N, CA and C of each residue as an Amber inpcrd file, in Angstrom:
protein
   624
  66.0590000 -55.8290000 139.9560000  64.7250000 -56.0400000 140.4950000
  64.3870000 -54.9090000 141.4550000  63.1890000 -54.3580000 141.3120000
  62.6790000 -53.3610000 142.2450000  61.6620000 -54.0180000 143.1650000
  61.6400000 -53.5920000 144.4150000  60.7090000 -54.1130000 145.4140000
  59.8850000 -52.9470000 145.9280000  58.5750000 -53.0240000 145.7340000
  57.6720000 -51.9900000 146.2250000  56.8970000 -52.5770000 147.3980000
  57.0180000 -51.9410000 148.5620000  56.3200000 -52.4260000 149.7380000
  55.1930000 -51.4790000 150.1140000  54.0080000 -52.0330000 150.2350000
  52.8380000 -51.2840000 150.6770000  52.2760000 -52.0150000 151.8930000
  52.5010000 -51.4830000 153.0710000  52.1590000 -52.2170000 154.2830000
  53.0550000 -53.4380000 154.3840000  52.4420000 -54.6090000 154.4820000
  53.2040000 -55.8580000 154.5350000  53.2650000 -56.5640000 153.1900000
  52.6800000 -55.9710000 152.1590000  52.6210000 -56.6030000 150.8390000
  53.7660000 -56.1270000 149.9540000  54.4060000 -57.0590000 149.2750000
  55.5200000 -56.7510000 148.3830000  55.1150000 -56.9970000 146.9290000
  55.5120000 -56.0810000 146.0600000  55.3810000 -56.2470000 144.6150000
  56.7800000 -56.2460000 144.0230000  57.1370000 -57.3120000 143.3220000
  58.4410000 -57.4260000 142.6730000  58.3090000 -56.9960000 141.2190000
  59.1490000 -56.0670000 140.8070000  59.1030000 -55.5360000 139.4410000
  60.3810000 -55.9490000 138.7220000  60.2310000 -56.5580000 137.5610000
  61.3540000 -57.1540000 136.8260000  62.0850000 -58.1630000 137.7200000
  61.3850000 -59.2030000 138.2040000  61.9680000 -60.1040000 139.2110000
  63.2240000 -60.8190000 138.7240000  64.1570000 -60.9760000 139.6410000
  65.3900000 -61.7210000 139.4210000  65.5540000 -62.6880000 140.5830000
  65.8650000 -63.9300000 140.2830000  66.0220000 -64.9170000 141.3500000
  67.2610000 -64.6020000 142.1790000  67.1260000 -64.7690000 143.4880000
  68.1920000 -64.4480000 144.4240000  68.8150000 -65.7140000 144.9970000
  69.9990000 -65.5570000 145.5680000  70.5940000 -66.6530000 146.3270000
  69.7310000 -66.9420000 147.5520000  69.7760000 -68.1650000 148.0720000
  68.8900000 -68.5270000 149.1920000  68.9500000 -67.5630000 150.3660000
  70.1630000 -67.1070000 150.7250000  70.2770000 -66.2040000 151.8700000
  69.5970000 -64.8670000 151.5820000  69.7330000 -64.3680000 150.3370000
  69.0980000 -63.1110000 149.9700000  67.5850000 -63.2720000 149.8360000
  67.1490000 -64.4410000 149.3950000  65.7140000 -64.6920000 149.2940000
  65.0750000 -64.6960000 150.6850000  65.7830000 -65.1960000 151.6680000
  65.2750000 -65.1570000 153.0340000  65.1200000 -63.7140000 153.5120000
  66.0810000 -62.8690000 153.1840000  65.9900000 -61.4640000 153.5630000
  64.8210000 -60.7810000 152.8530000  64.5780000 -61.1730000 151.5920000
  63.4470000 -60.6270000 150.8530000  62.1440000 -60.9540000 151.5720000
  61.9920000 -62.1920000 152.0140000  60.7590000 -62.6040000 152.6790000
  60.5860000 -61.9290000 154.0330000  61.6880000 -61.5150000 154.6370000
  61.5960000 -60.8000000 155.9060000  61.0010000 -59.4030000 155.7280000
  61.0400000 -58.8840000 154.5100000  60.4930000 -57.5490000 154.2530000
  58.9710000 -57.5390000 154.2660000  58.3500000 -58.6720000 153.9700000
  56.8960000 -58.7310000 153.9100000  56.4430000 -59.9460000 153.1180000
  55.1730000 -59.9450000 152.7420000  54.5760000 -61.0560000 152.0010000
  54.6000000 -60.7350000 150.5120000  55.2020000 -61.6000000 149.7230000
  55.3230000 -61.3750000 148.2830000  53.9750000 -61.6810000 147.6290000
  53.2890000 -60.6320000 147.1810000  51.9410000 -60.7740000 146.6440000
  51.8820000 -60.7130000 145.1190000  52.7710000 -59.9150000 144.5150000
  52.6850000 -59.6770000 143.0740000  54.0810000 -59.6850000 142.4530000
  54.1330000 -60.0500000 141.1630000  55.3340000 -59.8960000 140.3410000
  54.9050000 -59.2650000 139.0300000  55.6990000 -58.3100000 138.5550000
  55.3530000 -57.5350000 137.3650000  56.4830000 -57.6120000 136.3510000
  56.1490000 -58.0340000 135.1330000  57.1030000 -58.0180000 134.0210000
  56.8090000 -56.7890000 133.1660000  57.8180000 -55.9190000 133.0170000
  57.6390000 -54.7000000 132.2350000  58.2170000 -54.7890000 130.8280000
  59.0670000 -55.7640000 130.5540000  59.7250000 -55.8410000 129.2580000
  59.6330000 -57.2100000 128.6240000  59.5320000 -57.2480000 127.3160000
  59.3180000 -58.4870000 126.5750000  60.4460000 -59.4890000 126.7640000
  61.6980000 -59.0180000 126.7570000  62.8400000 -59.9270000 126.8160000
  63.2920000 -60.2260000 128.2450000  62.5190000 -59.8140000 129.2410000
  62.8000000 -60.1410000 130.6360000  61.7850000 -61.1730000 131.1120000
  62.1530000 -61.8980000 132.1790000  61.1830000 -62.8060000 132.7540000
  61.6330000 -64.2340000 132.9250000  62.9330000 -64.5370000 132.7960000
  63.3740000 -65.9220000 132.9050000  63.1600000 -66.4850000 134.3070000
  62.9930000 -65.6160000 135.3120000  62.7720000 -66.0810000 136.6810000
  61.3240000 -65.9030000 137.1470000  60.4600000 -65.4260000 136.2700000
  59.0810000 -65.1650000 136.6760000  58.3450000 -66.4410000 137.0760000
  58.5630000 -67.5130000 136.3400000  57.8820000 -68.7690000 136.6470000
  58.2900000 -69.2870000 138.0260000  59.5650000 -69.1300000 138.3670000
  60.0330000 -69.5520000 139.6900000  59.2670000 -68.8220000 140.7870000
  59.1760000 -67.5110000 140.6800000  58.4960000 -66.7420000 141.7120000
  57.0070000 -67.0770000 141.7720000  56.3820000 -67.2220000 140.6140000
  54.9550000 -67.5250000 140.6030000  54.6750000 -68.8710000 141.2700000
  55.5110000 -69.8780000 140.9870000  55.2870000 -71.2170000 141.5280000
  55.6670000 -71.3400000 143.0020000  56.6860000 -70.6070000 143.4330000
  57.1690000 -70.7580000 144.8000000  56.4570000 -69.8680000 145.8140000
  55.8590000 -68.7870000 145.3530000  55.2550000 -67.8460000 146.2930000
  53.7600000 -67.6620000 146.0840000  53.2010000 -68.3750000 145.1210000
  51.7500000 -68.3260000 144.8870000  51.2600000 -66.8850000 144.7430000
  52.0400000 -66.0960000 144.0260000  51.7210000 -64.6880000 143.8560000
  50.8720000 -64.4640000 142.6020000  50.4570000 -63.2350000 142.3950000
  49.7410000 -62.8370000 141.1850000  50.7440000 -62.2480000 140.2030000
  50.7990000 -62.8270000 139.0160000  51.7780000 -62.4090000 138.0100000
  51.1140000 -61.5170000 136.9740000  51.7530000 -60.3530000 136.7230000
  51.2360000 -59.3490000 135.7890000  52.1990000 -59.1890000 134.6160000
  51.6610000 -59.1500000 133.4150000  52.4350000 -58.7320000 132.2390000
  51.4620000 -58.3340000 131.1410000  51.9980000 -57.7350000 130.0890000
  51.1750000 -57.3110000 128.9610000  50.7590000 -58.5020000 128.1070000
  49.7100000 -58.3010000 127.3400000  49.3170000 -59.2880000 126.3470000
  50.4710000 -59.4870000 125.3630000  50.7270000 -60.7140000 124.9960000
  51.7710000 -61.0980000 124.0330000  53.1920000 -60.9220000 124.5660000
  53.3450000 -60.6420000 125.8550000  54.6820000 -60.6060000 126.4460000
  55.0360000 -62.0300000 126.8800000  55.2630000 -62.8760000 125.8910000
  55.3290000 -64.3200000 126.1170000  56.6600000 -64.9380000 125.6910000
  57.7220000 -64.1310000 125.6940000  59.0390000 -64.6880000 125.3730000
  59.4290000 -65.7320000 126.4110000  59.0430000 -65.4850000 127.6700000
  59.2230000 -66.4460000 128.7650000  57.8540000 -66.7760000 129.3620000
  57.6970000 -68.0180000 129.9070000  56.4890000 -68.3010000 130.6850000
  56.6080000 -67.5970000 132.0430000  55.4890000 -67.5130000 132.7900000
  54.1650000 -68.0770000 132.5500000  53.2360000 -67.0800000 131.8670000
  52.0200000 -67.5330000 131.5600000  50.9850000 -66.6190000 131.1120000
  50.5480000 -65.7510000 132.2920000  50.0650000 -64.5530000 132.0360000
  49.7080000 -63.6560000 133.1420000  48.4760000 -64.1310000 133.9040000
  48.5080000 -63.9110000 135.2170000  47.2980000 -64.0490000 136.0260000
  46.4220000 -62.8140000 135.8660000  47.0790000 -61.6570000 135.7300000
  46.3790000 -60.3930000 135.4740000  47.0930000 -59.6830000 134.3420000
  46.3270000 -59.1820000 133.3890000  46.9250000 -58.4480000 132.2790000
  47.3100000 -57.0390000 132.7160000  48.5270000 -56.6610000 132.3690000
  49.0040000 -55.3070000 132.5960000  48.4360000 -54.4390000 131.4810000
  47.6050000 -53.4620000 131.8380000  46.9790000 -52.5780000 130.8550000
  47.0720000 -51.1360000 131.3250000  47.3790000 -50.2410000 130.4020000
  47.3400000 -48.8240000 130.7130000  45.8950000 -48.4260000 131.0170000
  45.7000000 -47.7660000 132.1410000  44.3570000 -47.3970000 132.5560000
  43.6360000 -48.4890000 133.3210000  44.2630000 -49.6670000 133.4380000
  43.6530000 -50.7750000 134.1570000  44.1090000 -50.8310000 135.6050000
  43.8370000 -51.9520000 136.2370000  44.2230000 -52.1390000 137.6350000
  45.7390000 -52.1630000 137.7750000  46.1840000 -51.8730000 138.9970000
  47.6160000 -51.8440000 139.2990000  47.8330000 -52.4780000 140.6670000
  48.8580000 -53.3080000 140.8210000  49.0990000 -53.9300000 142.1300000
  49.5790000 -52.9600000 143.1940000  50.0630000 -51.7850000 142.7870000
  50.5350000 -50.7690000 143.7320000  49.4190000 -49.7490000 143.9410000
  48.8990000 -49.5980000 145.1460000  47.8280000 -48.6300000 145.3850000
  48.2150000 -47.2200000 144.9350000  47.3760000 -46.6270000 144.1030000
  47.6410000 -45.2890000 143.6020000  48.5740000 -45.2360000 142.4110000
  49.1790000 -46.3620000 142.0590000  50.1040000 -46.3980000 140.9330000
  49.3860000 -46.6080000 139.6090000  50.1430000 -46.5640000 138.5310000
  49.5560000 -46.7840000 137.2120000  50.6210000 -47.2910000 136.2450000
  50.1520000 -47.9520000 135.2050000  51.0120000 -48.4180000 134.1270000
  50.8870000 -47.4850000 132.9270000  51.9740000 -47.3270000 132.2040000
  51.9710000 -46.6770000 130.8960000  52.5900000 -47.6450000 129.9070000
  51.8650000 -47.9580000 128.8440000  52.3570000 -48.8840000 127.8310000
  52.9580000 -48.1220000 126.6560000  54.0200000 -48.6810000 126.0910000
  54.5450000 -48.1670000 124.8290000  53.6500000 -48.7160000 123.7250000
  52.6970000 -47.9120000 123.2980000  51.6590000 -48.3960000 122.3890000
  52.1660000 -48.6070000 120.9770000  53.3130000 -48.0380000 120.6390000
  53.8280000 -48.1540000 119.2770000  55.0360000 -49.0880000 119.1610000
  55.4770000 -49.6750000 120.2590000  56.6810000 -50.5020000 120.2040000
  56.4030000 -51.8330000 119.5080000  57.4260000 -52.3630000 118.8830000
  57.2980000 -53.6160000 118.1380000  56.9710000 -54.7900000 119.0570000
  57.5130000 -54.7730000 120.2590000  57.2610000 -55.8070000 121.2660000
  56.7900000 -55.1250000 122.5490000  56.0690000 -55.8550000 123.4050000
  55.5050000 -55.2230000 124.6040000  56.5690000 -54.6140000 125.5200000
  56.2770000 -53.4280000 125.9930000  57.1280000 -52.7140000 126.9500000
  56.2280000 -51.7430000 127.7120000  56.4820000 -51.5820000 128.9830000
  55.6690000 -50.6850000 129.8090000  56.5200000 -50.1070000 130.9190000
  55.9930000 -49.0890000 131.5840000  56.6000000 -48.5540000 132.7940000
  55.5490000 -48.5690000 133.8930000  55.9990000 -48.5670000 135.1260000
  55.1270000 -48.5010000 136.2950000  55.4630000 -47.2310000 137.0640000
  54.4380000 -46.4090000 137.2780000  54.6130000 -45.1840000 138.0600000
  54.0910000 -45.4280000 139.4650000  54.9390000 -45.1430000 140.4520000
  54.6080000 -45.3140000 141.8710000  54.5230000 -43.9190000 142.4900000
  53.4260000 -43.5880000 143.1740000  53.2190000 -42.2010000 143.6020000
  53.9840000 -41.7700000 144.8400000  54.5920000 -42.6750000 145.5520000
  55.1520000 -42.3560000 146.8640000  56.4320000 -41.5170000 146.7700000
  56.6490000 -40.6790000 147.7860000  57.9090000 -39.9270000 147.9630000
  58.2960000 -39.1030000 146.7450000  57.3250000 -38.4310000 146.1640000
  57.6080000 -37.5750000 145.0260000  57.4940000 -38.2600000 143.6860000
  57.2040000 -39.5490000 143.6850000  57.0140000 -40.2800000 142.4280000
  58.2520000 -41.0620000 142.0380000  58.0240000 -42.3210000 141.6870000
  59.0990000 -43.2170000 141.2480000  58.7010000 -43.8260000 139.9140000
  59.5780000 -43.7570000 138.9260000  59.3550000 -44.3740000 137.6270000
  60.1620000 -45.6650000 137.5510000  59.4540000 -46.7780000 137.3820000
  60.0940000 -48.0840000 137.2190000  59.9790000 -48.4930000 135.7660000
  61.1220000 -48.8210000 135.1870000  61.2130000 -49.0750000 133.7590000
  61.8920000 -50.4220000 133.5410000  61.9100000 -50.8870000 132.2960000
  62.6400000 -52.1170000 131.9950000  63.8760000 -51.7820000 131.1570000
  63.7700000 -51.8300000 129.8430000  64.9310000 -51.6240000 128.9830000
  64.9760000 -50.2570000 128.3180000  63.8380000 -49.5890000 128.1860000
  63.7570000 -48.3740000 127.3730000  64.7010000 -47.2870000 127.8530000
  64.6940000 -47.0310000 129.1540000  65.5560000 -46.0220000 129.7560000
  66.5240000 -46.7070000 130.7050000  67.7850000 -46.3060000 130.6420000
  68.7930000 -46.8960000 131.5120000  69.6940000 -45.7980000 132.0660000
  70.0200000 -45.9330000 133.3470000  70.9110000 -44.9810000 134.0000000
  72.1350000 -45.7240000 134.5190000  73.2900000 -45.3690000 133.9700000
  74.5550000 -45.9680000 134.3850000  75.4610000 -44.8500000 134.9010000
  75.6690000 -44.8070000 136.1970000  76.6070000 -43.8410000 136.7720000
  78.0330000 -44.3380000 136.6400000  78.2310000 -45.6280000 136.8460000
  79.5360000 -46.2610000 136.6720000  79.3060000 -47.6350000 136.0480000
  80.3810000 -48.3030000 135.6890000  80.2990000 -49.6870000 135.1980000
  80.6090000 -50.6760000 136.3170000  80.5880000 -50.1970000 137.5670000
  80.8680000 -51.0590000 138.7000000  79.8610000 -52.2180000 138.7410000
  80.3610000 -53.4050000 138.9680000  79.5020000 -54.5810000 138.9780000
  79.4440000 -55.3040000 137.6490000  79.9420000 -54.6630000 136.5930000
  79.9870000 -55.3060000 135.2760000  81.3830000 -55.8910000 135.0550000
  81.4530000 -57.0990000 134.5430000  82.7550000 -57.6550000 134.2030000
  83.2570000 -57.0470000 132.8920000  84.4610000 -57.4510000 132.4890000
  85.0570000 -56.8890000 131.2700000  84.1540000 -57.0940000 130.0730000
  83.5900000 -58.2950000 129.9360000  82.7270000 -58.6000000 128.8070000
  81.4650000 -57.7350000 128.8400000  80.8700000 -57.5810000 130.0220000
  79.6560000 -56.7900000 130.1380000  79.8820000 -55.3260000 129.8280000
  80.9840000 -54.7610000 130.3280000  81.2840000 -53.3540000 130.0560000
  81.4520000 -53.1020000 128.5700000  82.1930000 -53.9620000 127.9080000
  82.4410000 -53.7530000 126.4890000  81.2250000 -54.0660000 125.6330000
  80.3900000 -54.9870000 126.0980000  79.1450000 -55.2520000 125.3810000
  78.2330000 -54.0310000 125.4300000  78.1640000 -53.3800000 126.5740000
  77.3720000 -52.1630000 126.6870000  77.9160000 -51.0630000 125.7880000
  79.2240000 -50.9000000 125.7890000  79.8230000 -49.8610000 124.9500000
  79.6250000 -50.1610000 123.4680000  79.7340000 -51.4380000 123.1190000
  79.5060000 -51.8250000 121.7240000  78.0720000 -51.5170000 121.3090000
  77.1550000 -51.6090000 122.2520000  75.7510000 -51.2870000 121.9870000
  75.4430000 -49.8080000 122.1180000  76.4850000 -48.9750000 122.1660000
  76.3710000 -47.5070000 122.2220000  75.8250000 -46.9850000 123.5480000
  75.8480000 -47.8000000 124.5970000  75.4570000 -47.3030000 125.9130000
  76.5740000 -46.4470000 126.4900000  76.1850000 -45.3470000 127.1100000
  77.1270000 -44.4410000 127.7420000  76.7070000 -44.2010000 129.1890000
  77.5880000 -43.6320000 129.9670000  77.2530000 -43.3120000 131.3440000
  76.2110000 -42.2020000 131.3790000  75.4030000 -42.2130000 132.4320000
  74.3160000 -41.2530000 132.5490000  72.9940000 -41.8690000 132.1250000
  71.9860000 -41.0240000 131.9830000  70.6620000 -41.4640000 131.5670000
  70.5840000 -41.5040000 130.0540000  69.9650000 -42.5470000 129.5280000
  69.9270000 -42.7130000 128.0840000  68.7080000 -43.5310000 127.6660000
  68.1040000 -43.1420000 126.5350000  67.1850000 -44.0470000 125.8500000
  68.0690000 -45.0940000 125.1820000  67.9210000 -46.3470000 125.5940000
  68.8520000 -47.3890000 125.1490000  68.8120000 -47.5500000 123.6350000
  69.9380000 -47.3250000 122.9430000  69.9370000 -47.3950000 121.4810000
  69.5290000 -48.7580000 120.9310000  70.0280000 -49.8330000 121.5530000
  69.6710000 -51.1660000 121.0770000  68.1930000 -51.4500000 121.2370000
  67.6370000 -51.0280000 122.3630000  66.2040000 -51.2070000 122.5910000
  65.3900000 -50.4250000 121.5630000  65.7880000 -49.1920000 121.3100000
  65.0440000 -48.3560000 120.3590000  65.0460000 -48.9750000 118.9700000
  66.1900000 -49.5140000 118.5440000  66.2540000 -50.1600000 117.2300000
  65.3740000 -51.3930000 117.1790000  65.4030000 -52.1870000 118.2570000
  64.6230000 -53.4160000 118.3030000  63.1290000 -53.1350000 118.3120000
  62.7160000 -52.0670000 118.9750000  61.3060000 -51.7720000 119.1400000
  60.7050000 -50.9710000 117.9860000  61.5460000 -50.5260000 117.0610000
  61.0550000 -49.8040000 115.8860000  60.8420000 -50.7860000 114.7390000
  59.6380000 -50.8920000 114.2030000  59.3790000 -51.8490000 113.1190000
  60.2450000 -51.5640000 111.8940000  60.5600000 -52.6020000 111.1100000
  61.3480000 -52.4060000 109.8920000  60.6870000 -51.3790000 108.9710000
  61.5240000 -50.5110000 108.4170000  61.0260000 -49.4990000 107.4970000
  60.5570000 -48.2220000 108.1590000  60.5300000 -48.1900000 109.5010000
  60.0990000 -46.9910000 110.2250000  61.3180000 -46.2420000 110.7510000
  61.1700000 -44.9450000 110.9320000  62.2760000 -44.0850000 111.3440000
  62.4340000 -44.1340000 112.8640000  63.5500000 -44.6640000 113.3830000
  63.7270000 -44.7440000 114.8420000  63.8310000 -43.3820000 115.5130000
  64.0710000 -42.3110000 114.7520000  64.1430000 -40.9780000 115.3370000
  62.7630000 -40.4150000 115.6650000  61.7130000 -41.0530000 115.1480000
  60.3700000 -40.5010000 115.3570000  59.3560000 -41.5320000 115.8290000
  59.6040000 -42.8110000 115.6240000  58.5560000 -43.8040000 115.7770000
  57.9430000 -43.8400000 117.1790000  58.7430000 -43.6950000 118.2220000
  58.2470000 -43.8270000 119.5860000  58.0570000 -42.4810000 120.2880000
  58.0630000 -41.4020000 119.5260000  57.9460000 -40.0630000 120.1040000
  56.6980000 -39.9100000 120.9710000  55.5540000 -40.3490000 120.4710000
  54.3040000 -40.1510000 121.2040000  54.3320000 -40.8460000 122.5590000
  54.9120000 -42.0530000 122.5930000  54.9760000 -42.7780000 123.8600000
  55.8550000 -42.0530000 124.8700000  57.0010000 -41.5620000 124.4410000
  57.8810000 -40.8440000 125.3650000  57.2930000 -39.4880000 125.7590000
  56.5490000 -38.8720000 124.8720000  55.8810000 -37.6190000 125.2220000
  54.8800000 -37.8490000 126.3580000  54.1510000 -38.9420000 126.3080000
  53.2150000 -39.2740000 127.3870000  53.9630000 -39.6070000 128.6730000
  55.0920000 -40.3020000 128.5530000  55.8830000 -40.6600000 129.7260000
  56.3570000 -39.4160000 130.4680000  56.7560000 -38.3930000 129.7320000
  57.2750000 -37.1870000 130.3740000  56.2030000 -36.4060000 131.1260000
  54.9370000 -36.7250000 130.9000000  53.8610000 -36.0600000 131.6340000
  53.6860000 -36.6300000 133.0430000  54.3150000 -37.7690000 133.3260000
  54.2660000 -38.3370000 134.6660000  55.1520000 -37.5230000 135.6100000
  54.7250000 -37.3860000 136.8540000  55.5080000 -36.6650000 137.8630000
  56.3280000 -37.6680000 138.6700000  57.6330000 -37.5430000 138.6110000
  58.4870000 -38.4420000 139.3850000  59.8250000 -37.7720000 139.6680000
  60.3340000 -38.0580000 140.8420000  61.6650000 -37.5820000 141.2320000
  62.7170000 -38.6740000 141.1300000  62.2880000 -39.9380000 141.1690000
  63.2120000 -41.0560000 141.2740000  62.9930000 -42.0250000 140.1120000
  64.0360000 -42.7830000 139.8080000  63.9880000 -43.6940000 138.6570000
  64.7710000 -44.9620000 138.9710000  64.2350000 -46.0840000 138.4650000
  64.9900000 -47.3360000 138.5060000  64.5790000 -48.1880000 137.3150000
  65.5610000 -48.6530000 136.5520000  65.3130000 -49.5410000 135.4270000
  65.7650000 -50.9560000 135.7400000  65.5630000 -51.8370000 134.7760000
  66.0020000 -53.2220000 134.9600000  67.5110000 -53.3470000 134.8120000
  68.1550000 -52.3480000 134.2240000  69.6100000 -52.3240000 134.0650000
  70.1380000 -51.0060000 134.6100000  71.3370000 -51.0390000 135.1280000
  71.9440000 -49.8120000 135.6210000  71.6910000 -49.6020000 137.1010000
  71.5710000 -48.3390000 137.4960000  71.5310000 -47.9850000 138.9110000
  70.3030000 -47.1520000 139.2510000  70.0120000 -47.0760000 140.5310000
  68.9260000 -46.2450000 141.0310000  69.3190000 -44.7780000 140.9450000
  68.3830000 -43.9460000 140.4850000  68.6230000 -42.5080000 140.3760000
  67.6070000 -41.7620000 141.2400000  68.0400000 -41.1750000 142.3560000
  67.1160000 -40.4320000 143.2150000  67.0900000 -38.9450000 142.8950000
  65.9720000 -38.3100000 143.2130000  65.8430000 -36.8540000 143.3440000
  65.7540000 -36.0640000 142.0400000  66.5370000 -36.4070000 141.0190000
  66.5780000 -35.5820000 139.8100000  66.1850000 -36.3580000 138.5570000
  65.3990000 -37.4020000 138.7440000  65.1570000 -38.3230000 137.6370000
  64.3870000 -37.6780000 136.4870000  63.3450000 -36.9160000 136.7880000
  62.5410000 -36.3640000 135.6860000  63.3790000 -35.4370000 134.8230000
  64.1990000 -34.6410000 135.4560000  65.0820000 -33.7320000 134.7140000
  66.0190000 -34.5040000 133.7860000  66.6010000 -35.5800000 134.2770000
  67.5580000 -36.3360000 133.4780000  66.8740000 -37.1920000 132.4220000
  65.7050000 -37.7390000 132.7570000  64.9500000 -38.4820000 131.7470000
  64.5170000 -37.5460000 130.6220000  64.0590000 -36.3470000 130.9620000
  63.6420000 -35.3800000 129.9440000  64.7850000 -35.0470000 128.9980000
  65.9680000 -34.8190000 129.5570000  67.1250000 -34.4930000 128.7180000
  67.4860000 -35.6540000 127.8010000  67.4210000 -36.8820000 128.3310000
  67.7590000 -38.0530000 127.5230000  66.7450000 -38.2630000 126.4040000
  65.4670000 -38.0770000 126.7130000  64.4190000 -38.2570000 125.7020000
  64.5280000 -37.1930000 124.6130000  64.7660000 -35.9560000 124.9980000
  64.8860000 -34.8830000 124.0110000  66.1170000 -35.0710000 123.1240000
  67.1640000 -35.6500000 123.6810000  68.3470000 -35.9390000 122.8730000
  68.0660000 -37.0410000 121.8630000  67.3080000 -38.0590000 122.2890000
  67.0000000 -39.1770000 121.3990000  65.9260000 -38.8180000 120.3850000
  64.9780000 -37.9470000 120.7950000  63.8620000 -37.5870000 119.9370000
  63.7330000 -36.0570000 119.8930000  64.5860000 -35.3860000 119.1170000
  64.5640000 -33.9150000 119.0970000  63.2120000 -33.3350000 118.6770000
  62.4240000 -34.1130000 117.9460000  61.1220000 -33.6280000 117.5090000
  60.1860000 -33.3140000 118.6530000  60.3580000 -33.9640000 119.7980000
  59.5100000 -33.6880000 120.9540000  59.7280000 -32.2520000 121.4260000
  60.9860000 -31.8160000 121.4590000  61.2870000 -30.4570000 121.8690000
  60.7670000 -29.4190000 120.8870000  60.8700000 -29.7160000 119.5920000
  60.3790000 -28.7560000 118.5870000  58.8640000 -28.6430000 118.6380000
  58.1900000 -29.7890000 118.9300000  56.7330000 -29.7550000 119.0030000
  56.2610000 -28.9430000 120.1910000  57.0350000 -29.0120000 121.3010000
  56.6600000 -28.2400000 122.4900000  56.8310000 -26.7500000 122.2620000
């Protein structure tokens, strides 16, 4: 879960329910105003936050694997709960997926499943580490192979299908990155995301 604070207002991105003591610390940071779901298969705790904090819940149309329905639709080019921020939608993905760009401190890219950065497997149990490896996840920045396969419609080439969306993503200016899985990456995020995208979609580099 990422927490974006603007003044006293908090926006929770990819919310995860916390233990009571940690939830108290969260509330000490400010007033929880918004929750944002960026990925279709995330959101099992969104209803809890919406009901307990009377916040505004944002997600894409048809991102309904988990309740609740959105209070505000997440749309590229539409309103954003973070002042100065913007959403980018994966317009070609089989299921809804988006990223949130935050302009502060050189730019922060908040993602869900599409991009993942794993510096170590610390915090993962034996089952989790091997499940990631079985899914072809490696250390470093990566376009998640399992996500790419899932988001590519049957009969379409996963090496090319989402190229346009990632090409648009790389036009965003950001130094920092955080996904729903893995670790926070400061300072060199755009460089590492670019390398990961070009490795997954070599056609982007040839087109440039």
